[in-house]
């Protein structure tokens, strides 16, 4: 069951791209949403600005330094409770006075808080796709047990969610079709990709996003993670989830039924649209985004993804089929490789190579508990880090959240 309005909301990852868009959506509808809790990684300045406006009762940050930066910038007379460390995010995900958790941390760090929200029976607006890639089976069963509901923020999955409303039974679905923009290197062949720079890879043609997902979009790993996300959300085999490249990013995805009908979701490429759909579901609320004018867009085009130039999509599909531990390896190797690329320690083409090697070395294992998932995640990171940064002492130095 869904909570009544006004909904009391916790935003995990408030200082990120999704978090900031969600705060914009809620600011337009103060009658519908109360921000009870905000959490950000290491940007105490931005978090303090957000909190000065919204006055959440409780706040989470990743470390002591951020806590100090944050406290130093608060207006007089406002003193929220502040939790520090990774556990803060888990705690904020299961507060008694929160109805809705927006899970918008980036990366595997989103897994534990998302699971906490699932166990606590919350309405979860899920942007953090990595948590389903790591342990979709664990999160789904926690939702079943507690009555928690997941609403997909990821634009493709939100489009599918809307396209899936109102059919009879699951065997009426023929397949899901995820659209992909193709990223900044669409049309490049494998040799052209070797020399691309960090700046070129970060410049997404249609969406403005955080650094990690921007690189994932350039390698097509983002689409690979989204295929896995769709399999978990909708309980379908990977063979029923297809991908088509659609450079204009106007159609966000399609559902094909057995009668041949395909239902598409269209909209401007702005994350406020799916965020608003999730936060207010089942209501529709107004959002400050330019209207889609198809006559101005002119033409919508489609093409097959180039799996030879962008092997990450194929690696992700194979990892999901290979069993529940392979996607954990895929994700961990990808996160380390993306961090290394952003750090100038690895070329663009080394990203899929690193992930492919990690998957080749992996022996399937039991990951039915969160501890096993997180243990494998850590082991894979350590191993790859060791090869890349032989003298660094901890893989933690690799993640540099804002
Ligand atoms: P971002 O990098 O802009 O923001 C990430 C947020 O997480 C920040 O608030 C940061 O402080 C926090 N954070 C980072 N590491 C952390 C850690 N270890 N512990 C706690 N907090 C940490 O990322 P984003 O683009 O907003 O993406 C967030 C998530 O949403 C990702 O999983 C991404 O795949 C997904 N998503 C994003 C978009 C988009 O348009 N940006 C679209 C669909 C899905
Ligand atoms: Mg997406």
PDB file of C-alpha atoms in Angstrom, residues 47-254:
ATOM      1  CA  UNK A  47      24.121  19.768   1.704  1.00  0.00           C
ATOM      2  CA  UNK A  48      24.083  22.695   4.137  1.00  0.00           C
ATOM      3  CA  UNK A  49      22.465  24.923   1.489  1.00  0.00           C
ATOM      4  CA  UNK A  50      19.806  22.302   0.840  1.00  0.00           C
ATOM      5  CA  UNK A  51      19.172  21.816   4.549  1.00  0.00           C
ATOM      6  CA  UNK A  52      18.962  25.543   5.246  1.00  0.00           C
ATOM      7  CA  UNK A  53      16.068  25.659   2.772  1.00  0.00           C
ATOM      8  CA  UNK A  54      14.279  22.442   3.663  1.00  0.00           C
ATOM      9  CA  UNK A  55      15.091  22.040   7.379  1.00  0.00           C
ATOM     10  CA  UNK A  56      15.107  18.253   7.546  1.00  0.00           C
ATOM     11  CA  UNK A  57      15.004  16.886  11.084  1.00  0.00           C
ATOM     12  CA  UNK A  58      17.952  14.559  10.478  1.00  0.00           C
ATOM     13  CA  UNK A  59      20.948  14.514   8.125  1.00  0.00           C
ATOM     14  CA  UNK A  60      23.574  11.957   7.061  1.00  0.00           C
ATOM     15  CA  UNK A  61      27.130  12.485   5.738  1.00  0.00           C
ATOM     16  CA  UNK A  62      29.926  10.098   4.877  1.00  0.00           C
ATOM     17  CA  UNK A  63      32.740  11.314   7.141  1.00  0.00           C
ATOM     18  CA  UNK A  64      33.793  13.640   9.963  1.00  0.00           C
ATOM     19  CA  UNK A  65      35.350  16.252   7.680  1.00  0.00           C
ATOM     20  CA  UNK A  66      32.062  16.609   5.776  1.00  0.00           C
ATOM     21  CA  UNK A  67      30.176  16.843   9.054  1.00  0.00           C
ATOM     22  CA  UNK A  68      32.361  19.766  10.110  1.00  0.00           C
ATOM     23  CA  UNK A  69      31.993  21.520   6.726  1.00  0.00           C
ATOM     24  CA  UNK A  70      28.268  20.971   6.929  1.00  0.00           C
ATOM     25  CA  UNK A  71      27.799  22.241  10.492  1.00  0.00           C
ATOM     26  CA  UNK A  72      29.932  25.333   9.838  1.00  0.00           C
ATOM     27  CA  UNK A  73      27.528  26.453   7.102  1.00  0.00           C
ATOM     28  CA  UNK A  74      24.187  26.007   8.825  1.00  0.00           C
ATOM     29  CA  UNK A  75      22.072  29.070   9.627  1.00  0.00           C
ATOM     30  CA  UNK A  76      21.744  30.045  13.288  1.00  0.00           C
ATOM     31  CA  UNK A  77      18.864  28.459  15.142  1.00  0.00           C
ATOM     32  CA  UNK A  78      18.709  25.296  13.069  1.00  0.00           C
ATOM     33  CA  UNK A  79      20.453  22.219  14.489  1.00  0.00           C
ATOM     34  CA  UNK A  80      19.483  18.933  12.848  1.00  0.00           C
ATOM     35  CA  UNK A  81      20.606  15.587  14.181  1.00  0.00           C
ATOM     36  CA  UNK A  82      23.662  14.502  12.105  1.00  0.00           C
ATOM     37  CA  UNK A  83      24.662  10.884  11.536  1.00  0.00           C
ATOM     38  CA  UNK A  84      28.111  10.070  10.136  1.00  0.00           C
ATOM     39  CA  UNK A  85      29.477   7.161   8.106  1.00  0.00           C
ATOM     40  CA  UNK A  86      28.047   4.516   5.765  1.00  0.00           C
ATOM     41  CA  UNK A  87      25.710   3.343   8.572  1.00  0.00           C
ATOM     42  CA  UNK A  88      24.076   6.775   8.539  1.00  0.00           C
ATOM     43  CA  UNK A  89      22.574   6.011   5.137  1.00  0.00           C
ATOM     44  CA  UNK A  90      21.160   2.696   6.323  1.00  0.00           C
ATOM     45  CA  UNK A  91      19.713   4.358   9.414  1.00  0.00           C
ATOM     46  CA  UNK A  92      18.059   7.139   7.387  1.00  0.00           C
ATOM     47  CA  UNK A  93      16.517   4.537   5.069  1.00  0.00           C
ATOM     48  CA  UNK A  94      14.481   3.044   7.893  1.00  0.00           C
ATOM     49  CA  UNK A  95      13.378   5.982  10.088  1.00  0.00           C
ATOM     50  CA  UNK A  96       9.917   5.689  11.636  1.00  0.00           C
ATOM     51  CA  UNK A  97       8.882   9.148  10.472  1.00  0.00           C
ATOM     52  CA  UNK A  98       9.745   8.541   6.812  1.00  0.00           C
ATOM     53  CA  UNK A  99       7.247   7.170   4.261  1.00  0.00           C
ATOM     54  CA  UNK A 100       9.303   7.428   1.065  1.00  0.00           C
ATOM     55  CA  UNK A 101      13.008   6.734   0.530  1.00  0.00           C
ATOM     56  CA  UNK A 102      14.621   8.111  -2.619  1.00  0.00           C
ATOM     57  CA  UNK A 103      17.631   5.867  -3.166  1.00  0.00           C
ATOM     58  CA  UNK A 104      19.925   8.018  -5.283  1.00  0.00           C
ATOM     59  CA  UNK A 105      23.418   7.269  -4.025  1.00  0.00           C
ATOM     60  CA  UNK A 106      25.738   6.171  -6.828  1.00  0.00           C
ATOM     61  CA  UNK A 107      27.243   2.687  -6.969  1.00  0.00           C
ATOM     62  CA  UNK A 108      27.322  -0.387  -4.763  1.00  0.00           C
ATOM     63  CA  UNK A 109      27.180   1.893  -1.694  1.00  0.00           C
ATOM     64  CA  UNK A 110      23.450   2.119  -2.438  1.00  0.00           C
ATOM     65  CA  UNK A 111      22.842  -1.565  -1.798  1.00  0.00           C
ATOM     66  CA  UNK A 112      22.733  -1.603   2.019  1.00  0.00           C
ATOM     67  CA  UNK A 113      20.500   1.495   2.362  1.00  0.00           C
ATOM     68  CA  UNK A 114      18.112   0.236  -0.329  1.00  0.00           C
ATOM     69  CA  UNK A 115      17.897  -3.122   1.437  1.00  0.00           C
ATOM     70  CA  UNK A 116      17.252  -1.351   4.750  1.00  0.00           C
ATOM     71  CA  UNK A 117      14.364   0.576   3.177  1.00  0.00           C
ATOM     72  CA  UNK A 118      13.022  -2.667   1.705  1.00  0.00           C
ATOM     73  CA  UNK A 119      13.169  -4.428   5.062  1.00  0.00           C
ATOM     74  CA  UNK A 120      11.455  -1.480   6.740  1.00  0.00           C
ATOM     75  CA  UNK A 121       8.538  -1.685   4.304  1.00  0.00           C
ATOM     76  CA  UNK A 122       9.031   1.758   2.798  1.00  0.00           C
ATOM     77  CA  UNK A 123       7.919   3.120  -0.539  1.00  0.00           C
ATOM     78  CA  UNK A 124      11.242   3.157  -2.381  1.00  0.00           C
ATOM     79  CA  UNK A 125      11.867   5.469  -5.335  1.00  0.00           C
ATOM     80  CA  UNK A 126      14.844   3.676  -6.817  1.00  0.00           C
ATOM     81  CA  UNK A 127      17.457   5.470  -8.893  1.00  0.00           C
ATOM     82  CA  UNK A 128      20.378   3.369  -7.636  1.00  0.00           C
ATOM     83  CA  UNK A 129      20.295   0.582 -10.239  1.00  0.00           C
ATOM     84  CA  UNK A 130      23.510  -0.931  -8.857  1.00  0.00           C
ATOM     85  CA  UNK A 131      21.642  -2.196  -5.779  1.00  0.00           C
ATOM     86  CA  UNK A 132      19.440  -4.432  -7.946  1.00  0.00           C
ATOM     87  CA  UNK A 133      22.438  -5.556  -9.999  1.00  0.00           C
ATOM     88  CA  UNK A 134      24.191  -6.607  -6.778  1.00  0.00           C
ATOM     89  CA  UNK A 135      21.305  -8.276  -5.020  1.00  0.00           C
ATOM     90  CA  UNK A 136      18.001  -7.916  -6.840  1.00  0.00           C
ATOM     91  CA  UNK A 137      16.932 -11.316  -5.499  1.00  0.00           C
ATOM     92  CA  UNK A 138      17.622 -10.231  -1.893  1.00  0.00           C
ATOM     93  CA  UNK A 139      15.895  -6.860  -2.246  1.00  0.00           C
ATOM     94  CA  UNK A 140      12.855  -8.372  -3.929  1.00  0.00           C
ATOM     95  CA  UNK A 141      12.347 -10.959  -1.218  1.00  0.00           C
ATOM     96  CA  UNK A 142      12.769  -8.285   1.476  1.00  0.00           C
ATOM     97  CA  UNK A 143      10.035  -6.272  -0.279  1.00  0.00           C
ATOM     98  CA  UNK A 144       7.753  -9.315  -0.388  1.00  0.00           C
ATOM     99  CA  UNK A 145       8.243  -9.941   3.308  1.00  0.00           C
ATOM    100  CA  UNK A 146       7.722  -6.330   4.454  1.00  0.00           C
ATOM    101  CA  UNK A 147       5.258  -4.944   1.892  1.00  0.00           C
ATOM    102  CA  UNK A 148       7.798  -2.433   0.590  1.00  0.00           C
ATOM    103  CA  UNK A 149       7.129  -1.135  -2.914  1.00  0.00           C
ATOM    104  CA  UNK A 150       9.790  -0.173  -5.472  1.00  0.00           C
ATOM    105  CA  UNK A 151       8.996   2.583  -7.953  1.00  0.00           C
ATOM    106  CA  UNK A 152      11.617   2.821 -10.705  1.00  0.00           C
ATOM    107  CA  UNK A 153      13.174   6.267 -11.192  1.00  0.00           C
ATOM    108  CA  UNK A 154      15.520   5.167 -13.970  1.00  0.00           C
ATOM    109  CA  UNK A 155      13.830   6.703 -17.017  1.00  0.00           C
ATOM    110  CA  UNK A 156      13.725   3.470 -19.052  1.00  0.00           C
ATOM    111  CA  UNK A 157      12.279   1.420 -16.198  1.00  0.00           C
ATOM    112  CA  UNK A 158       9.833   4.139 -15.344  1.00  0.00           C
ATOM    113  CA  UNK A 159       8.713   4.089 -18.980  1.00  0.00           C
ATOM    114  CA  UNK A 160       8.315   0.300 -18.796  1.00  0.00           C
ATOM    115  CA  UNK A 161       6.415   0.578 -15.525  1.00  0.00           C
ATOM    116  CA  UNK A 162       3.937   2.913 -17.222  1.00  0.00           C
ATOM    117  CA  UNK A 163       3.745   0.680 -20.310  1.00  0.00           C
ATOM    118  CA  UNK A 164       3.083  -2.359 -18.123  1.00  0.00           C
ATOM    119  CA  UNK A 165       0.074  -0.870 -16.379  1.00  0.00           C
ATOM    120  CA  UNK A 166      -3.247  -2.396 -17.214  1.00  0.00           C
ATOM    121  CA  UNK A 167      -2.469  -5.732 -18.834  1.00  0.00           C
ATOM    122  CA  UNK A 168      -4.047  -9.041 -17.739  1.00  0.00           C
ATOM    123  CA  UNK A 169      -1.349 -11.590 -16.985  1.00  0.00           C
ATOM    124  CA  UNK A 170       2.411 -11.736 -17.362  1.00  0.00           C
ATOM    125  CA  UNK A 171       2.258 -14.145 -20.300  1.00  0.00           C
ATOM    126  CA  UNK A 172       0.750 -11.323 -22.373  1.00  0.00           C
ATOM    127  CA  UNK A 173       4.148  -9.587 -22.380  1.00  0.00           C
ATOM    128  CA  UNK A 174       6.252 -10.493 -25.416  1.00  0.00           C
ATOM    129  CA  UNK A 175       9.352  -8.451 -24.547  1.00  0.00           C
ATOM    130  CA  UNK A 176      10.648  -5.221 -23.115  1.00  0.00           C
ATOM    131  CA  UNK A 177      12.628  -2.869 -25.337  1.00  0.00           C
ATOM    132  CA  UNK A 178      15.021  -0.493 -23.609  1.00  0.00           C
ATOM    133  CA  UNK A 179      16.111   2.512 -25.614  1.00  0.00           C
ATOM    134  CA  UNK A 180      19.723   3.682 -25.418  1.00  0.00           C
ATOM    135  CA  UNK A 181      21.030   7.036 -26.625  1.00  0.00           C
ATOM    136  CA  UNK A 182      24.245   5.354 -27.738  1.00  0.00           C
ATOM    137  CA  UNK A 183      26.248   7.877 -25.704  1.00  0.00           C
ATOM    138  CA  UNK A 184      28.876  10.325 -26.975  1.00  0.00           C
ATOM    139  CA  UNK A 185      30.730   7.674 -29.043  1.00  0.00           C
ATOM    140  CA  UNK A 186      27.831   6.260 -31.035  1.00  0.00           C
ATOM    141  CA  UNK A 187      29.100   5.313 -34.488  1.00  0.00           C
ATOM    142  CA  UNK A 188      32.750   5.017 -33.413  1.00  0.00           C
ATOM    143  CA  UNK A 189      34.492   1.723 -34.055  1.00  0.00           C
ATOM    144  CA  UNK A 190      36.722  -0.086 -31.583  1.00  0.00           C
ATOM    145  CA  UNK A 191      39.939   1.516 -32.822  1.00  0.00           C
ATOM    146  CA  UNK A 192      38.534   5.062 -32.621  1.00  0.00           C
ATOM    147  CA  UNK A 193      37.500   4.392 -29.007  1.00  0.00           C
ATOM    148  CA  UNK A 194      41.040   3.623 -27.885  1.00  0.00           C
ATOM    149  CA  UNK A 195      42.163   7.239 -27.728  1.00  0.00           C
ATOM    150  CA  UNK A 196      39.070   8.946 -26.289  1.00  0.00           C
ATOM    151  CA  UNK A 197      39.577  11.269 -23.336  1.00  0.00           C
ATOM    152  CA  UNK A 198      37.868  11.637 -20.004  1.00  0.00           C
ATOM    153  CA  UNK A 199      36.298  14.943 -21.097  1.00  0.00           C
ATOM    154  CA  UNK A 200      34.907  13.436 -24.300  1.00  0.00           C
ATOM    155  CA  UNK A 201      33.484  10.502 -22.359  1.00  0.00           C
ATOM    156  CA  UNK A 202      31.855  12.772 -19.757  1.00  0.00           C
ATOM    157  CA  UNK A 203      30.042  14.865 -22.386  1.00  0.00           C
ATOM    158  CA  UNK A 204      26.734  13.075 -22.804  1.00  0.00           C
ATOM    159  CA  UNK A 205      24.690  14.343 -25.778  1.00  0.00           C
ATOM    160  CA  UNK A 206      21.230  14.330 -24.125  1.00  0.00           C
ATOM    161  CA  UNK A 207      21.370  13.885 -20.349  1.00  0.00           C
ATOM    162  CA  UNK A 208      23.213  15.761 -17.629  1.00  0.00           C
ATOM    163  CA  UNK A 209      24.251  13.193 -14.989  1.00  0.00           C
ATOM    164  CA  UNK A 210      26.856  12.266 -12.387  1.00  0.00           C
ATOM    165  CA  UNK A 211      30.348  11.252 -13.576  1.00  0.00           C
ATOM    166  CA  UNK A 212      30.057   7.505 -13.028  1.00  0.00           C
ATOM    167  CA  UNK A 213      26.798   7.041 -14.923  1.00  0.00           C
ATOM    168  CA  UNK A 214      28.083   9.340 -17.684  1.00  0.00           C
ATOM    169  CA  UNK A 215      31.044   7.003 -18.266  1.00  0.00           C
ATOM    170  CA  UNK A 216      28.701   4.014 -18.040  1.00  0.00           C
ATOM    171  CA  UNK A 217      26.598   5.624 -20.770  1.00  0.00           C
ATOM    172  CA  UNK A 218      29.664   6.072 -22.959  1.00  0.00           C
ATOM    173  CA  UNK A 219      30.687   2.391 -22.616  1.00  0.00           C
ATOM    174  CA  UNK A 220      27.042   1.165 -22.821  1.00  0.00           C
ATOM    175  CA  UNK A 221      27.562  -0.491 -19.428  1.00  0.00           C
ATOM    176  CA  UNK A 222      24.729   1.712 -18.240  1.00  0.00           C
ATOM    177  CA  UNK A 223      22.427  -0.115 -20.645  1.00  0.00           C
ATOM    178  CA  UNK A 224      23.880  -3.440 -19.516  1.00  0.00           C
ATOM    179  CA  UNK A 225      23.148  -2.598 -15.863  1.00  0.00           C
ATOM    180  CA  UNK A 226      19.669  -1.491 -16.952  1.00  0.00           C
ATOM    181  CA  UNK A 227      18.978  -4.817 -18.682  1.00  0.00           C
ATOM    182  CA  UNK A 228      19.763  -6.557 -15.380  1.00  0.00           C
ATOM    183  CA  UNK A 229      17.701  -3.981 -13.473  1.00  0.00           C
ATOM    184  CA  UNK A 230      14.722  -4.677 -15.770  1.00  0.00           C
ATOM    185  CA  UNK A 231      15.038  -8.449 -15.316  1.00  0.00           C
ATOM    186  CA  UNK A 232      14.850  -8.016 -11.542  1.00  0.00           C
ATOM    187  CA  UNK A 233      12.100  -5.404 -11.514  1.00  0.00           C
ATOM    188  CA  UNK A 234       9.811  -7.253 -13.877  1.00  0.00           C
ATOM    189  CA  UNK A 235      10.821 -10.869 -13.184  1.00  0.00           C
ATOM    190  CA  UNK A 236      11.800 -11.625 -16.790  1.00  0.00           C
ATOM    191  CA  UNK A 237      14.670 -13.560 -18.374  1.00  0.00           C
ATOM    192  CA  UNK A 238      17.370 -11.566 -20.114  1.00  0.00           C
ATOM    193  CA  UNK A 239      16.199 -13.011 -23.467  1.00  0.00           C
ATOM    194  CA  UNK A 240      12.993 -10.940 -23.123  1.00  0.00           C
ATOM    195  CA  UNK A 241      14.806  -7.646 -22.580  1.00  0.00           C
ATOM    196  CA  UNK A 242      16.033  -6.055 -25.799  1.00  0.00           C
ATOM    197  CA  UNK A 243      17.948  -2.861 -26.497  1.00  0.00           C
ATOM    198  CA  UNK A 244      17.575  -0.457 -29.401  1.00  0.00           C
ATOM    199  CA  UNK A 245      19.686   2.649 -29.911  1.00  0.00           C
ATOM    200  CA  UNK A 246      17.586   5.809 -30.219  1.00  0.00           C
ATOM    201  CA  UNK A 247      19.874   8.847 -30.314  1.00  0.00           C
ATOM    202  CA  UNK A 248      17.201  11.489 -29.607  1.00  0.00           C
ATOM    203  CA  UNK A 249      16.275  10.041 -26.155  1.00  0.00           C
ATOM    204  CA  UNK A 250      12.597  10.938 -26.629  1.00  0.00           C
ATOM    205  CA  UNK A 251      11.176   7.412 -26.431  1.00  0.00           C
ATOM    206  CA  UNK A 252      12.333   6.145 -23.045  1.00  0.00           C
ATOM    207  CA  UNK A 253      11.441   2.470 -23.581  1.00  0.00           C
ATOM    208  CA  UNK A 254       8.709   0.203 -24.967  1.00  0.00           C
TER     209      UNK A 254
END
